[in-house]
Short mmCIF file of C-alpha atoms in Angstrom, two decimals:
data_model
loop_
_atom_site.label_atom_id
_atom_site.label_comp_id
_atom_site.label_asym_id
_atom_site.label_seq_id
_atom_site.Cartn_x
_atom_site.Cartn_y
_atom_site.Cartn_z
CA UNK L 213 -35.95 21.77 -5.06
CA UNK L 214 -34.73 21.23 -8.26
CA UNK L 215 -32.26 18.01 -9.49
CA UNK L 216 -29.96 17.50 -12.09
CA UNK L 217 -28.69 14.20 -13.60
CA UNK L 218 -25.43 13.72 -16.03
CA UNK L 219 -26.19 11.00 -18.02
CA UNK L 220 -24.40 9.74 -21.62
CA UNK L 221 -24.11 6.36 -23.85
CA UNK L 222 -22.37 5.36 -26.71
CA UNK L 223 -25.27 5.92 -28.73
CA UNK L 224 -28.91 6.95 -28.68
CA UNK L 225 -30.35 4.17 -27.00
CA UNK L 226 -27.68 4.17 -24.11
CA UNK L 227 -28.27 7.36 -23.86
CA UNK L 228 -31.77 7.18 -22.97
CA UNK L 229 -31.26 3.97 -20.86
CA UNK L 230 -29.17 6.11 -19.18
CA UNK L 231 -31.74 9.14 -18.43
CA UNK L 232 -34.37 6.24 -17.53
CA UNK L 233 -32.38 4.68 -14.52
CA UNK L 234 -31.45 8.64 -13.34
CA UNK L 235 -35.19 8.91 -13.83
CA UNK L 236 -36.16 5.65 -11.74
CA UNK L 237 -33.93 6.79 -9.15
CA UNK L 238 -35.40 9.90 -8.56
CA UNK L 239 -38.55 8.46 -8.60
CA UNK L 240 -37.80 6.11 -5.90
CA UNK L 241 -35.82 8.75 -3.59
CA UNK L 242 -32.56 7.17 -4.95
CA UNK L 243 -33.16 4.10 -2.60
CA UNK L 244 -31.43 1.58 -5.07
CA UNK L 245 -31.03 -1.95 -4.51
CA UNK L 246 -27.46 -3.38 -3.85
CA UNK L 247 -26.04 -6.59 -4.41
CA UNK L 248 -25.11 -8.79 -1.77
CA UNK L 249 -21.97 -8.82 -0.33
CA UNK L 250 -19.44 -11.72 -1.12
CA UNK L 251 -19.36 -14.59 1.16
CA UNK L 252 -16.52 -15.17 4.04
CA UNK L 253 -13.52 -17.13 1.93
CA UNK L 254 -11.08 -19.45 2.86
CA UNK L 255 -8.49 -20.61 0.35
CA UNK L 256 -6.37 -23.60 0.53
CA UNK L 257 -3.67 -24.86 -2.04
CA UNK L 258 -2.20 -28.37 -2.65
CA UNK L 259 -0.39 -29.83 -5.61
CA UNK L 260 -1.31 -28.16 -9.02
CA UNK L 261 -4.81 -27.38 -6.87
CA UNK L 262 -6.51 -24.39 -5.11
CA UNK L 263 -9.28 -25.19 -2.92
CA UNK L 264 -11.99 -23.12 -2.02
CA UNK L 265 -14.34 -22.99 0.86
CA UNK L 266 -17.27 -20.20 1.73
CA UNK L 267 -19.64 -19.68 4.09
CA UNK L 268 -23.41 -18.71 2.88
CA UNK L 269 -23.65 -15.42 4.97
CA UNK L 270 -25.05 -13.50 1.90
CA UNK L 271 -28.31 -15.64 1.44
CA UNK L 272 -29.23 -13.85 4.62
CA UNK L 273 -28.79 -10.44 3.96
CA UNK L 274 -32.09 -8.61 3.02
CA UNK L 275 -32.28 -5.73 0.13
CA UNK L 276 -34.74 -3.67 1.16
CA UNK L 277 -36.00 -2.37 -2.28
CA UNK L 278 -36.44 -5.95 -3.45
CA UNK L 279 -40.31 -7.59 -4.21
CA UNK L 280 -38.39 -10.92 -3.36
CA UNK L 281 -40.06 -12.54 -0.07
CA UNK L 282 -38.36 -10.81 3.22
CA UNK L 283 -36.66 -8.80 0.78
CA UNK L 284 -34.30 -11.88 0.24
CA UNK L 285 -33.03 -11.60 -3.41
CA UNK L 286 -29.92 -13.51 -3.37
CA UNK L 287 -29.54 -15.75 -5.93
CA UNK L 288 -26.08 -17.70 -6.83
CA UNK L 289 -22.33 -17.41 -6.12
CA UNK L 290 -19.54 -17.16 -8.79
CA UNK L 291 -16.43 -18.69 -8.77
CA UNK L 292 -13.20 -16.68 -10.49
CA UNK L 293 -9.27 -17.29 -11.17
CA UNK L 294 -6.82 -16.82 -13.10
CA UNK L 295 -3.09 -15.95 -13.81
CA UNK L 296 -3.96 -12.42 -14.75
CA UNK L 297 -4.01 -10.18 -11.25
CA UNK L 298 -6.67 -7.98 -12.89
CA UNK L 299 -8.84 -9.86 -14.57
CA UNK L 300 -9.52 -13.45 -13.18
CA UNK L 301 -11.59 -15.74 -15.61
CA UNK L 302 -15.05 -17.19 -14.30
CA UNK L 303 -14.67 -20.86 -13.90
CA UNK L 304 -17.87 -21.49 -12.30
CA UNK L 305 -21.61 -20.58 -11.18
CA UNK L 306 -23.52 -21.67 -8.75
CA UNK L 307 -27.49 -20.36 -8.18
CA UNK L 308 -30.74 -21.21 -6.70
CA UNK L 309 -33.22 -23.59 -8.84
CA UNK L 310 -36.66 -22.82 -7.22
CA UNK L 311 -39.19 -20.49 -7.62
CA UNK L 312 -38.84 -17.48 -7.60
CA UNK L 313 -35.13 -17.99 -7.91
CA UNK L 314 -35.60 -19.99 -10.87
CA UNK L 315 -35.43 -16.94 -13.73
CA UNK L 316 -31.68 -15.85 -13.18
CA UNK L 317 -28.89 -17.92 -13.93
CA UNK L 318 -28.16 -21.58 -14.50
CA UNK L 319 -30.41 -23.29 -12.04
CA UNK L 320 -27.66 -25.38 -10.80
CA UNK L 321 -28.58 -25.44 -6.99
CA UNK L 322 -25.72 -25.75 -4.12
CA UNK L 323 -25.65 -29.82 -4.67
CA UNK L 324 -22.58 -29.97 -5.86
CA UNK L 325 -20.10 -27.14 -4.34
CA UNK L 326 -21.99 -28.09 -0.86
CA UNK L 327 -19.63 -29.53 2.11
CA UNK L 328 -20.03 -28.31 5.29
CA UNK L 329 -16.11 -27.77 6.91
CA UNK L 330 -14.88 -26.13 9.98
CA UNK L 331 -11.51 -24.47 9.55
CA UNK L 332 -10.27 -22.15 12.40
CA UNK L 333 -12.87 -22.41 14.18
CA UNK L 334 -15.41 -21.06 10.99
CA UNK L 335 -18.05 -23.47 9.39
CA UNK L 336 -17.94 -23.09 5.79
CA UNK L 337 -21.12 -24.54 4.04
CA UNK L 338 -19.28 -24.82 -0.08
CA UNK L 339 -15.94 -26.04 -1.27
CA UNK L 340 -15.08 -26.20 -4.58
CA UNK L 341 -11.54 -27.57 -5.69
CA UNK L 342 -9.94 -26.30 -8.97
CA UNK L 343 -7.63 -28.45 -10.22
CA UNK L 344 -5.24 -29.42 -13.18
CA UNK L 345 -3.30 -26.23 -12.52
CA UNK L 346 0.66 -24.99 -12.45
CA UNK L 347 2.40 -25.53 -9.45
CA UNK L 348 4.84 -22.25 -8.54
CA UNK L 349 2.57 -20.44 -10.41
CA UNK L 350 0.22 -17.32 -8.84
CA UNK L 351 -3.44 -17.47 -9.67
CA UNK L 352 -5.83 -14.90 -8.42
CA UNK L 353 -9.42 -15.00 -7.83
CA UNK L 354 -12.34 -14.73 -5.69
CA UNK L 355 -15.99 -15.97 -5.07
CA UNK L 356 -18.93 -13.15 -5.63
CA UNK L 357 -22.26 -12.92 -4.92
CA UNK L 358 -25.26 -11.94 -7.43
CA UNK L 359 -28.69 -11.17 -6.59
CA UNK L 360 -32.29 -11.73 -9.11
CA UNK L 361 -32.74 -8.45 -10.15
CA UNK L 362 -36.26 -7.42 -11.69
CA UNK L 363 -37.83 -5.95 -14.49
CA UNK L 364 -36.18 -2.19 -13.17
CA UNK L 365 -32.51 -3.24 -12.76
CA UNK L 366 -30.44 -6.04 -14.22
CA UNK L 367 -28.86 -8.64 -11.72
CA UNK L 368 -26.42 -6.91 -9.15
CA UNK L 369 -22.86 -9.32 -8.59
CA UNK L 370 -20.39 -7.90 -5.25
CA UNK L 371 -17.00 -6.69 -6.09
CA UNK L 372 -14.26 -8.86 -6.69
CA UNK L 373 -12.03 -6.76 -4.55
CA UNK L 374 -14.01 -8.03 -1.66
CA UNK L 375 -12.39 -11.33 -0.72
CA UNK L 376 -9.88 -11.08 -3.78
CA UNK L 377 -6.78 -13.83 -2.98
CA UNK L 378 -3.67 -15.03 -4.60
CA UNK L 379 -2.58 -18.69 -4.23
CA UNK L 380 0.41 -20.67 -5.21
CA UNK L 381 -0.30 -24.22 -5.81
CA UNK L 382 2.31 -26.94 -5.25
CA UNK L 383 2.52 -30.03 -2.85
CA UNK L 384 0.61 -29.89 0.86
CA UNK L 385 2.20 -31.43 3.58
CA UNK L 386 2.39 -35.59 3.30
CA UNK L 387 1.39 -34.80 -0.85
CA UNK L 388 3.86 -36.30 -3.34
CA UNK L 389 6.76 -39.23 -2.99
CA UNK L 390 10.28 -38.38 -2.10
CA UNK L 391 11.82 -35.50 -0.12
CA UNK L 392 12.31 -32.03 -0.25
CA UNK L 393 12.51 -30.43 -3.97
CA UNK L 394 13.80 -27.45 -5.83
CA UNK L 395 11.75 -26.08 -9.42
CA UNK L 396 12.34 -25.41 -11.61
CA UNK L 397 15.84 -26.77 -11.56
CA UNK L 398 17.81 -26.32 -13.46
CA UNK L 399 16.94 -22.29 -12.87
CA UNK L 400 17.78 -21.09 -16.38
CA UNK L 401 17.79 -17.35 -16.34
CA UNK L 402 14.50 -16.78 -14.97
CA UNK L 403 11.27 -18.74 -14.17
CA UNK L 404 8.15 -18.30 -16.16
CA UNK L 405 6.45 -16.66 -13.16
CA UNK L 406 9.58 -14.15 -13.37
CA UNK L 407 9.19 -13.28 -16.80
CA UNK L 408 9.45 -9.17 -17.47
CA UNK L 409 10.50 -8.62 -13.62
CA UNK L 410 13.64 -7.22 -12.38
CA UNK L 411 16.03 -9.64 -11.47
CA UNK L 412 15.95 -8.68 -7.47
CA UNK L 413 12.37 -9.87 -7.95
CA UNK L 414 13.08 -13.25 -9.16
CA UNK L 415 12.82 -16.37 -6.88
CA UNK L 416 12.72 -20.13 -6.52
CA UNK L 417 10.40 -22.76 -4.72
CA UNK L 418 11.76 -25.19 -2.19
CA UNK L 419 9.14 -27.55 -2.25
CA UNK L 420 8.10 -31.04 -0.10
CA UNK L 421 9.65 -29.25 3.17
CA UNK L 422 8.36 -30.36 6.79
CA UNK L 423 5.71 -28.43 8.34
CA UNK L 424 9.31 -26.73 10.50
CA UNK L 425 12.90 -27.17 9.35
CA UNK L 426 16.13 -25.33 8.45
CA UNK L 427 16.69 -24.87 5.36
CA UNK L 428 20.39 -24.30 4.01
CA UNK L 429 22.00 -23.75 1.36
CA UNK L 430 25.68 -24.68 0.79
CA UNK L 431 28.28 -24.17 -2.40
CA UNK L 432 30.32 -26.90 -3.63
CA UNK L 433 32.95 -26.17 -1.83
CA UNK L 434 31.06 -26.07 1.46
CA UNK L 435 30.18 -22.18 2.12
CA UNK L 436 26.69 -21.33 3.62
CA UNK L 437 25.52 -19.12 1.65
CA UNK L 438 22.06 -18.90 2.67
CA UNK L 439 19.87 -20.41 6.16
CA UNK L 440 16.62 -19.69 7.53
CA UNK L 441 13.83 -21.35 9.86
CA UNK L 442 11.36 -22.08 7.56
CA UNK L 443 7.60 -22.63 9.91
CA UNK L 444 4.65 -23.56 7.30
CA UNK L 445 1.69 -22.39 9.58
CA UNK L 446 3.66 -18.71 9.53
CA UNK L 447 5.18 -18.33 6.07
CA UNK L 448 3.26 -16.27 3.62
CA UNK L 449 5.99 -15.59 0.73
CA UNK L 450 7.47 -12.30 2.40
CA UNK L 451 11.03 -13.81 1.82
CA UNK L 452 10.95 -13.26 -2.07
CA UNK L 453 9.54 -9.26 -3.18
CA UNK L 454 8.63 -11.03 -6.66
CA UNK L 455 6.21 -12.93 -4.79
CA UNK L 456 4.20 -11.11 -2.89
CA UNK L 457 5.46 -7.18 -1.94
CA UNK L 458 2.60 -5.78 0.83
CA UNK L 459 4.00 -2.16 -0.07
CA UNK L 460 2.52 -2.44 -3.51
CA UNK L 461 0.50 -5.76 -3.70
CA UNK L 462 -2.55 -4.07 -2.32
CA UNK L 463 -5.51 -5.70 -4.17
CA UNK L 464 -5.41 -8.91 -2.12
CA UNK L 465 -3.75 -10.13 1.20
CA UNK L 466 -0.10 -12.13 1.70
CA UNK L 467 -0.82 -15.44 -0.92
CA UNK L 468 -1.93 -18.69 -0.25
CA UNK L 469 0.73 -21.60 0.09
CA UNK L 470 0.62 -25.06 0.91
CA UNK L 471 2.64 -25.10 4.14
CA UNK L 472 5.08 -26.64 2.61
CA UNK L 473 7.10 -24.72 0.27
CA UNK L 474 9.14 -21.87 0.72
CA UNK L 475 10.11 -19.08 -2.20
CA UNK L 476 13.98 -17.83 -1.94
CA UNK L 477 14.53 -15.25 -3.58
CA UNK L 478 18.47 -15.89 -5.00
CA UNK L 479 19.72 -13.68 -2.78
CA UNK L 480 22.39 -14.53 0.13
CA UNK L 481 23.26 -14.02 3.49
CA UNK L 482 25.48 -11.32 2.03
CA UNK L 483 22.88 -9.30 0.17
CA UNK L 484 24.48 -10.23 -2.97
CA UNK L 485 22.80 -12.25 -5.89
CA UNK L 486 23.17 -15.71 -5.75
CA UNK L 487 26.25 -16.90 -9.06
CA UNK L 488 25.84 -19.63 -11.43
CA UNK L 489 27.19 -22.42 -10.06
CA UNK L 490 26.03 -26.33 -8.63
CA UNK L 491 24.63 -25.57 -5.18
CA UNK L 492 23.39 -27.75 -2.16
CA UNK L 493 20.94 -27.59 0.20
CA UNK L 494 20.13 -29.45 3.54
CA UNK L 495 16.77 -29.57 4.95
CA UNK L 496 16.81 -30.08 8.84
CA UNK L 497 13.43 -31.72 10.17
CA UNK L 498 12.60 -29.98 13.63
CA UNK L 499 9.89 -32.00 14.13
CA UNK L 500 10.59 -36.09 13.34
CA UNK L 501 14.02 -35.04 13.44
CA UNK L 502 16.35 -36.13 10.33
CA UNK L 503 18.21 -33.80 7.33
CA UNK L 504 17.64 -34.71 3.80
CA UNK L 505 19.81 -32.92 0.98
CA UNK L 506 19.58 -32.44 -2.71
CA UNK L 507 21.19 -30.28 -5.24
CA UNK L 508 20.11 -26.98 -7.44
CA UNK L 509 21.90 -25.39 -10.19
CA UNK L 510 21.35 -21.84 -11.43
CA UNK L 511 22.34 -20.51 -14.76
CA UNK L 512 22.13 -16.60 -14.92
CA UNK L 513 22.48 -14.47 -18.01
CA UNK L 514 25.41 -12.66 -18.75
CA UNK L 515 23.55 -9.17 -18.00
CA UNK L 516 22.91 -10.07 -14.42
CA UNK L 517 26.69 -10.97 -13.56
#
């Protein structure tokens, strides 16, 4: 039997790097190693803060072709978000300190990111909590795994895409003083998370609401022109396509809220787009019972008129 390999490089010495891992391959009956899979995520948000908890499944899962003892190369987690969908920035490492995990990495050890927490049921053994960030604002991210690698092949990291999320920070339930809130307000135009989108996908945040109320929106001169049942535990942004569209946003599942915001997107009962004008809203606790109101104004641009 005769095999052929297409290899290429940028220059010379790619190129035979290149023919040298076809060649290793080959060698080895193209049983390569493979990096371990990410961890089990769970992602949490609160005001201007994501929180992060994983599990340490891969630590456990062998790679066969490894010289690590029981074949157990794992070595460190890595911690990624961002504002840019496709290309989240690292904002943290985590990895092993002892022998023979000690030559990849930073050598922090789990000390710090470890906190055992049961959510739904799940124990999650790390938590980290990135803070300091923009509430209305979607961030996307996710938390890889990377193995030791060897003298043959570099260190292996698991895809992104495999527990890739998108999370909204603002206020939790019980966070912040005061009552229910509308940003940014006044909504000039657009917001900055609606910058270069069509106007049907522009929205605004309700913020502070009870864990299950009716929300409604009023004009001055007392026409409804919006309502809905807003439930925290249920809501994942479907009510605003700017947000989060599961036709198109395929890369990661519905985002991340705090339980206690809701994202309208401008558009009323009617189907029409909501006018500039002073507006009111009323938000109807269905649990401790109570309304609270406030007011919103909207300028739009001339073009959207």
């Amino acid at each position: 039997m005769v095999e052929f390999a297409l290899v290429g490089g940028d220059d010379d010495v790619a190129f035979r790097k290149s023919a040298d891992y076809a060649q290793f391959a080959a060698d080895i009956d193209y049983h390569l190693p493979s990096a371990p899979p990410s961890p089990r995520l769970h992602v949490a948000t609160g005001e201007r803060r994501v929180d992060l908890y994983w599990d340490d499944s891969p630590e456990s899962v062998p790679d066969e072709t490894s010289a690590a003892p029981g074949h157990l190369d794992f070595e460190g987690y890595r911690v990624y978000l961002g504002l840019d969908r496709q290309h989240p920035v690292r904002v943290g490492q985590f990895d092993l300190g002892t022998a023979p995990h000690d030559t990849t990495g930073f050598n922090t050890g789990f000390a710090a990111i470890q906190k055992d927490t049961l959510i739904d049921g799940h124990r999650y053994r790390y938590h980290q909590a990135i803070t300091d960030l923009r509430d209305g604002l979607s961030y996307f991210g996710a938390v890889t795994s990377y193995d030791l690698g060897d003298d043959q092949i570099e260190s292996l990291e698991s895809g992104i895409g495999q527990n890739k999320f998108q999370a909204v920070p603002s206020p939790a339930p019980g966070e912040g003083s005061g009552g229910p809130i509308v940003f940014p307000n006044p909504y000039r135009v657009e917001a900055a998370w609606d910058r270069g989108t069509l106007v049907r996908d522009h929205y605004l945040w309700f913020a502070r609401l009870p864990r299950r109320c009716v929300l409604r929106i009023y004009t001055l001169a007392g026409d409804r022109v919006f309502e809905t049942h807003f439930d925290g535990a249920t809501d994942h942004g479907e009510s605003a396509r700017g947000l989060f569209d599961p036709r198109q946003d395929l890369d990661t599942g519905p985002p991340a809220l705090s339980g206690a915001s809701f994202a309208w997107d401008l558009i009323t009962e009617q189907g029409q787009a909501l006018a500039t004008g002073l507006y009111v809203f009323s938000v109807e606790d269905l649990v401790h019972g109570g309304v609270r109101r406030g007011k919103f104004l909207v300028v739009k641009s001339d073009r959207e008129r």
